[in-house]
Amino acid sequence: MARLTQADLSDLNESFEERTPLELIHWAQEMFGTRLAALSSMQRAGCVVAHMLSQIKADIPILFVDTGVLFQETLDTRDRLIEEYNLNIVTLMPAKTMQEQTEELGVLYLSVEGQEKCCDLRKTEPLIQVADQYDALIGSLRRADGGQRANVPILAIDPAMNCLRVNILASLTKDEFQAYLKDNQVITNPLHQQGYPTIGCNRCTTPVMESEPNRAGRWRHLGPWSQYCGINPTDVAGKHAPSIELPQDLVDRILGRETDFMI
């Protein structure tokens, strides 16, 4: 195994800035083969990724975490994408139901620390359970969303999953993103038209007023410091290790180099 850091990816990330999302998908397919999956939480950006995969008929599974307390509209969106885009969406579930979790640990999401624990149990842990199956995950983070995502790299280290995140939409502008949605009539979560710019669990997501930031409706009851769940490592600075471990030959191919083992 070989160590791969975010710094190692600097030159590659710079060269990828001019690549289109579809070109990045093709690169990931060629690089990782069957060890590649995509992520979607059934929000706009994740639906755009799903549409792109369907258009090129990419045989890439899409991982979707059903926390057990999602809005029905979110689950309906997943089902529409499966049926109308003919996609392989793999639904992952937490080990315990919300009722079982509450009986054991109480109502976690009523405090900042509890919210982090709840998100970890219901969002992150289901992904960790399949981490050994993938070396790379196609994500949908965009710099245009601002906040912690304003500088998200196209290729990002994901220590928890020990894999590479490929953020194919990272450099899309707001106008480019909206144009893709409109021009392709992308299936989206109907809650977006009902005052929800971003959508999470039904316990911790509320509508947002026009004068508020987009993420104001996420964990509103906990204050502005709880706007991210932590499932995306680049959202939470300083809380993850700086490297991952992948097979030496894969690291060499990612970085476009060959390792000379001759002494």
Tab-separated table of C-alpha atoms in Angstrom:
chain	number	residue	atom	x	y	z
A	1	MET	CA	0.000	0.000	0.000
A	2	ALA	CA	1.082	3.575	-0.623
A	3	ARG	CA	0.223	6.856	1.067
A	4	LEU	CA	-1.639	9.517	-0.905
A	5	THR	CA	-2.049	13.046	0.465
A	6	GLN	CA	-4.011	16.091	-0.654
A	7	ALA	CA	-0.694	17.799	-1.431
A	8	ASP	CA	0.194	14.955	-3.821
A	9	LEU	CA	-2.895	15.843	-5.841
A	10	SER	CA	-2.046	19.532	-6.278
A	11	ASP	CA	-0.717	19.373	-9.847
A	12	LEU	CA	-3.407	16.941	-10.961
A	13	ASN	CA	-6.139	19.125	-9.504
A	14	GLU	CA	-4.753	22.139	-11.330
A	15	SER	CA	-4.726	20.260	-14.635
A	16	PHE	CA	-8.312	19.081	-14.087
A	17	GLU	CA	-9.727	22.614	-13.760
A	18	GLU	CA	-10.478	22.789	-17.485
A	19	ARG	CA	-12.092	19.372	-17.692
A	20	THR	CA	-15.842	18.987	-17.998
A	21	PRO	CA	-17.862	16.863	-15.566
A	22	LEU	CA	-18.280	14.154	-18.221
A	23	GLU	CA	-14.538	14.106	-18.879
A	24	LEU	CA	-13.948	13.682	-15.143
A	25	ILE	CA	-16.421	10.787	-15.044
A	26	HIS	CA	-14.592	9.068	-17.903
A	27	TRP	CA	-11.240	9.605	-16.166
A	28	ALA	CA	-12.611	8.066	-12.967
A	29	GLN	CA	-14.066	5.105	-14.864
A	30	GLU	CA	-10.769	4.380	-16.561
A	31	MET	CA	-8.782	4.844	-13.373
A	32	PHE	CA	-10.913	2.939	-10.851
A	33	GLY	CA	-13.113	0.569	-12.856
A	34	THR	CA	-15.433	-1.450	-10.632
A	35	ARG	CA	-13.941	0.187	-7.529
A	36	LEU	CA	-15.830	3.394	-8.369
A	37	ALA	CA	-19.254	4.550	-7.129
A	38	ALA	CA	-21.166	7.833	-6.961
A	39	LEU	CA	-22.907	9.508	-4.033
A	40	SER	CA	-26.288	11.219	-4.002
A	41	SER	CA	-28.539	12.530	-1.250
A	42	MET	CA	-31.284	13.264	-3.812
A	43	GLN	CA	-30.714	17.012	-3.797
A	44	ARG	CA	-30.268	19.071	-6.964
A	45	ALA	CA	-26.542	18.494	-7.417
A	46	GLY	CA	-26.815	14.781	-6.725
A	47	CYS	CA	-29.660	14.565	-9.244
A	48	VAL	CA	-27.478	16.307	-11.839
A	49	VAL	CA	-24.744	13.718	-11.274
A	50	ALA	CA	-27.357	10.953	-11.606
A	51	HIS	CA	-28.591	12.458	-14.879
A	52	MET	CA	-25.050	12.698	-16.261
A	53	LEU	CA	-24.387	9.054	-15.424
A	54	SER	CA	-27.627	8.034	-17.101
A	55	GLN	CA	-26.828	9.991	-20.268
A	56	ILE	CA	-23.573	8.140	-20.857
A	57	LYS	CA	-25.045	4.875	-19.572
A	58	ALA	CA	-22.220	4.594	-17.073
A	59	ASP	CA	-22.361	1.329	-15.152
A	60	ILE	CA	-21.574	3.044	-11.860
A	61	PRO	CA	-23.608	2.364	-8.703
A	62	ILE	CA	-24.985	5.385	-6.864
A	63	LEU	CA	-24.832	5.135	-3.069
A	64	PHE	CA	-27.767	6.696	-1.237
A	65	VAL	CA	-27.976	6.772	2.558
A	66	ASP	CA	-31.531	6.484	3.861
A	67	THR	CA	-31.216	7.700	7.438
A	68	GLY	CA	-34.666	6.362	8.289
A	69	VAL	CA	-35.948	9.882	8.944
A	70	LEU	CA	-35.881	11.395	5.463
A	71	PHE	CA	-38.747	13.265	3.866
A	72	GLN	CA	-41.007	11.075	1.737
A	73	GLU	CA	-40.294	13.422	-1.185
A	74	THR	CA	-36.617	12.462	-0.975
A	75	LEU	CA	-37.422	8.758	-1.153
A	76	ASP	CA	-39.834	9.389	-4.024
A	77	THR	CA	-37.075	11.246	-5.893
A	78	ARG	CA	-34.774	8.247	-5.498
A	79	ASP	CA	-37.476	5.951	-6.875
A	80	ARG	CA	-38.111	8.239	-9.868
A	81	LEU	CA	-34.404	8.309	-10.727
A	82	ILE	CA	-34.260	4.520	-10.618
A	83	GLU	CA	-37.324	4.122	-12.814
A	84	GLU	CA	-36.899	6.961	-15.309
A	85	TYR	CA	-33.096	7.059	-15.591
A	86	ASN	CA	-32.590	3.292	-15.253
A	87	LEU	CA	-29.942	3.735	-12.565
A	88	ASN	CA	-28.449	1.326	-10.057
A	89	ILE	CA	-29.075	3.227	-6.818
A	90	VAL	CA	-27.898	1.294	-3.769
A	91	THR	CA	-29.725	2.290	-0.591
A	92	LEU	CA	-27.684	2.064	2.624
A	93	MET	CA	-29.309	2.094	6.059
A	94	PRO	CA	-28.129	2.741	9.647
A	95	ALA	CA	-27.703	-0.240	11.934
A	96	LYS	CA	-30.605	0.879	14.146
A	97	THR	CA	-33.930	2.557	13.540
A	98	MET	CA	-34.411	6.045	14.932
A	99	GLN	CA	-36.691	4.576	17.579
A	100	GLU	CA	-34.041	2.060	18.672
A	101	GLN	CA	-31.373	4.767	18.703
A	102	THR	CA	-33.560	7.096	20.759
A	103	GLU	CA	-34.398	4.407	23.292
A	104	GLU	CA	-30.694	3.716	23.756
A	105	LEU	CA	-29.124	7.187	23.483
A	106	GLY	CA	-31.952	9.689	23.827
A	107	VAL	CA	-32.834	12.477	21.381
A	108	LEU	CA	-29.343	13.243	20.157
A	109	TYR	CA	-30.086	16.008	17.673
A	110	LEU	CA	-31.137	18.523	20.356
A	111	SER	CA	-27.515	19.458	21.147
A	112	VAL	CA	-24.517	20.282	18.965
A	113	GLU	CA	-22.533	17.298	20.212
A	114	GLY	CA	-25.543	15.031	19.914
A	115	GLN	CA	-26.213	16.191	16.372
A	116	GLU	CA	-22.682	15.241	15.365
A	117	LYS	CA	-23.179	11.805	16.923
A	118	CYS	CA	-26.561	11.352	15.264
A	119	CYS	CA	-25.226	12.308	11.835
A	120	ASP	CA	-22.298	9.977	12.339
A	121	LEU	CA	-24.545	7.040	13.229
A	122	ARG	CA	-27.207	7.640	10.605
A	123	LYS	CA	-25.221	9.113	7.677
A	124	THR	CA	-21.535	8.343	7.917
A	125	GLU	CA	-21.524	4.851	9.449
A	126	PRO	CA	-23.668	3.281	6.700
A	127	LEU	CA	-21.098	4.509	4.165
A	128	ILE	CA	-18.172	3.275	6.250
A	129	GLN	CA	-19.668	-0.200	6.168
A	130	VAL	CA	-19.043	-0.400	2.406
A	131	ALA	CA	-15.770	1.546	2.363
A	132	ASP	CA	-13.662	-1.487	1.473
A	133	GLN	CA	-15.545	-1.877	-1.815
A	134	TYR	CA	-14.437	1.438	-3.353
A	135	ASP	CA	-11.264	3.393	-4.097
A	136	ALA	CA	-13.102	6.469	-5.388
A	137	LEU	CA	-16.497	8.123	-5.016
A	138	ILE	CA	-17.992	10.629	-7.445
A	139	GLY	CA	-19.434	13.522	-5.441
A	140	SER	CA	-21.488	16.605	-6.246
A	141	LEU	CA	-19.975	19.387	-4.108
A	142	ARG	CA	-19.802	22.798	-5.817
A	143	ARG	CA	-17.709	25.839	-4.998
A	144	ALA	CA	-20.644	28.038	-6.016
A	145	ASP	CA	-22.450	26.876	-2.854
A	146	GLY	CA	-19.992	28.962	-0.817
A	147	GLY	CA	-19.218	28.421	2.861
A	148	GLN	CA	-16.897	25.511	3.564
A	149	ARG	CA	-17.322	24.418	-0.044
A	150	ALA	CA	-16.039	27.604	-1.661
A	151	ASN	CA	-12.608	26.080	-2.273
A	152	VAL	CA	-13.464	22.397	-2.614
A	153	PRO	CA	-10.932	20.617	-4.852
A	154	ILE	CA	-11.979	18.391	-7.736
A	155	LEU	CA	-9.986	15.531	-6.225
A	156	ALA	CA	-10.217	15.353	-2.442
A	157	ILE	CA	-8.871	12.917	0.106
A	158	ASP	CA	-11.534	11.087	2.140
A	159	PRO	CA	-9.754	9.536	5.135
A	160	ALA	CA	-12.868	7.992	6.705
A	161	MET	CA	-13.690	6.055	3.542
A	162	ASN	CA	-9.985	5.655	2.642
A	163	CYS	CA	-10.774	6.727	-0.882
A	164	LEU	CA	-10.638	9.615	-3.317
A	165	ARG	CA	-13.622	11.927	-3.765
A	166	VAL	CA	-14.056	13.118	-7.358
A	167	ASN	CA	-16.121	16.311	-7.222
A	168	ILE	CA	-17.093	16.521	-10.878
A	169	LEU	CA	-19.273	19.633	-10.410
A	170	ALA	CA	-16.779	21.586	-8.299
A	171	SER	CA	-15.992	24.273	-10.875
A	172	LEU	CA	-19.491	24.736	-12.317
A	173	THR	CA	-20.790	28.263	-11.869
A	174	LYS	CA	-24.278	28.916	-10.563
A	175	ASP	CA	-25.452	29.870	-14.047
A	176	GLU	CA	-23.934	26.762	-15.636
A	177	PHE	CA	-25.534	24.579	-13.006
A	178	GLN	CA	-28.971	26.153	-13.413
A	179	ALA	CA	-28.690	25.904	-17.181
A	180	TYR	CA	-27.963	22.183	-16.978
A	181	LEU	CA	-30.988	21.628	-14.749
A	182	LYS	CA	-33.251	23.544	-17.125
A	183	ASP	CA	-31.870	22.339	-20.455
A	184	ASN	CA	-32.011	18.693	-19.418
A	185	GLN	CA	-35.201	18.906	-17.355
A	186	VAL	CA	-33.422	17.038	-14.571
A	187	ILE	CA	-35.645	15.244	-12.076
A	188	THR	CA	-35.250	17.039	-8.741
A	189	ASN	CA	-36.606	16.798	-5.227
A	190	PRO	CA	-39.937	18.717	-5.140
A	191	LEU	CA	-39.014	20.145	-1.720
A	192	HIS	CA	-36.638	22.517	-3.515
A	193	GLN	CA	-39.717	24.299	-4.860
A	194	GLN	CA	-41.237	24.434	-1.382
A	195	GLY	CA	-38.653	26.620	0.354
A	196	TYR	CA	-35.907	24.043	0.990
A	197	PRO	CA	-32.622	25.042	-0.748
A	198	THR	CA	-30.905	22.074	0.942
A	199	ILE	CA	-32.574	18.954	2.275
A	200	GLY	CA	-31.553	16.565	5.035
A	201	CYS	CA	-33.450	14.597	7.668
A	202	ASN	CA	-37.007	15.658	8.499
A	203	ARG	CA	-36.067	16.226	12.149
A	204	CYS	CA	-33.406	18.811	11.390
A	205	THR	CA	-34.384	20.560	8.146
A	206	THR	CA	-36.712	23.553	7.810
A	207	PRO	CA	-37.667	25.925	4.978
A	208	VAL	CA	-35.530	29.019	4.414
A	209	MET	CA	-36.684	32.599	3.951
A	210	GLU	CA	-35.432	34.551	0.924
A	211	SER	CA	-33.331	36.817	3.136
A	212	GLU	CA	-31.510	33.866	4.754
A	213	PRO	CA	-28.451	31.893	3.620
A	214	ASN	CA	-29.228	28.663	1.780
A	215	ARG	CA	-28.099	26.455	4.643
A	216	ALA	CA	-29.985	28.361	7.343
A	217	GLY	CA	-32.586	25.600	7.417
A	218	ARG	CA	-30.137	22.878	8.418
A	219	TRP	CA	-30.107	22.319	12.207
A	220	ARG	CA	-31.672	25.746	12.684
A	221	HIS	CA	-32.417	24.929	16.334
A	222	LEU	CA	-28.684	24.559	17.055
A	223	GLY	CA	-27.514	27.864	15.610
A	224	PRO	CA	-25.310	28.778	12.636
A	225	TRP	CA	-22.379	26.626	13.784
A	226	SER	CA	-24.195	23.408	12.828
A	227	GLN	CA	-24.591	23.776	9.072
A	228	TYR	CA	-22.785	20.607	7.999
A	229	CYS	CA	-23.224	16.973	8.982
A	230	GLY	CA	-19.647	15.851	8.311
A	231	ILE	CA	-20.406	13.213	5.679
A	232	ASN	CA	-18.265	15.233	3.246
A	233	PRO	CA	-14.739	15.482	4.667
A	234	THR	CA	-14.018	18.839	3.029
A	235	ASP	CA	-16.976	20.393	4.895
A	236	VAL	CA	-15.333	19.998	8.286
A	237	ALA	CA	-11.845	21.455	8.407
A	238	GLY	CA	-9.345	20.000	10.848
A	239	LYS	CA	-11.343	16.910	11.741
A	240	HIS	CA	-9.796	14.375	9.404
A	241	ALA	CA	-6.413	12.805	8.717
A	242	PRO	CA	-4.458	14.180	5.750
A	243	SER	CA	-3.898	10.965	3.809
A	244	ILE	CA	-5.286	7.650	2.607
A	245	GLU	CA	-3.687	4.298	1.789
A	246	LEU	CA	-4.196	2.781	-1.667
A	247	PRO	CA	-2.343	0.102	-3.674
A	248	GLN	CA	0.998	1.377	-4.938
A	249	ASP	CA	0.163	0.741	-8.589
A	250	LEU	CA	-3.110	2.680	-8.252
A	251	VAL	CA	-1.388	5.666	-6.632
A	252	ASP	CA	1.188	5.621	-9.414
A	253	ARG	CA	-1.531	5.599	-12.077
A	254	ILE	CA	-3.462	8.419	-10.379
A	255	LEU	CA	-0.349	10.580	-10.225
A	256	GLY	CA	0.839	9.534	-13.686
A	257	ARG	CA	4.113	8.074	-12.567
A	258	GLU	CA	5.929	4.772	-12.382
A	259	THR	CA	7.724	3.497	-9.306
A	260	ASP	CA	11.169	2.047	-9.885
A	261	PHE	CA	11.707	-0.804	-7.453
A	262	MET	CA	15.202	-1.566	-8.765
A	263	ILE	CA	18.039	-0.809	-6.366
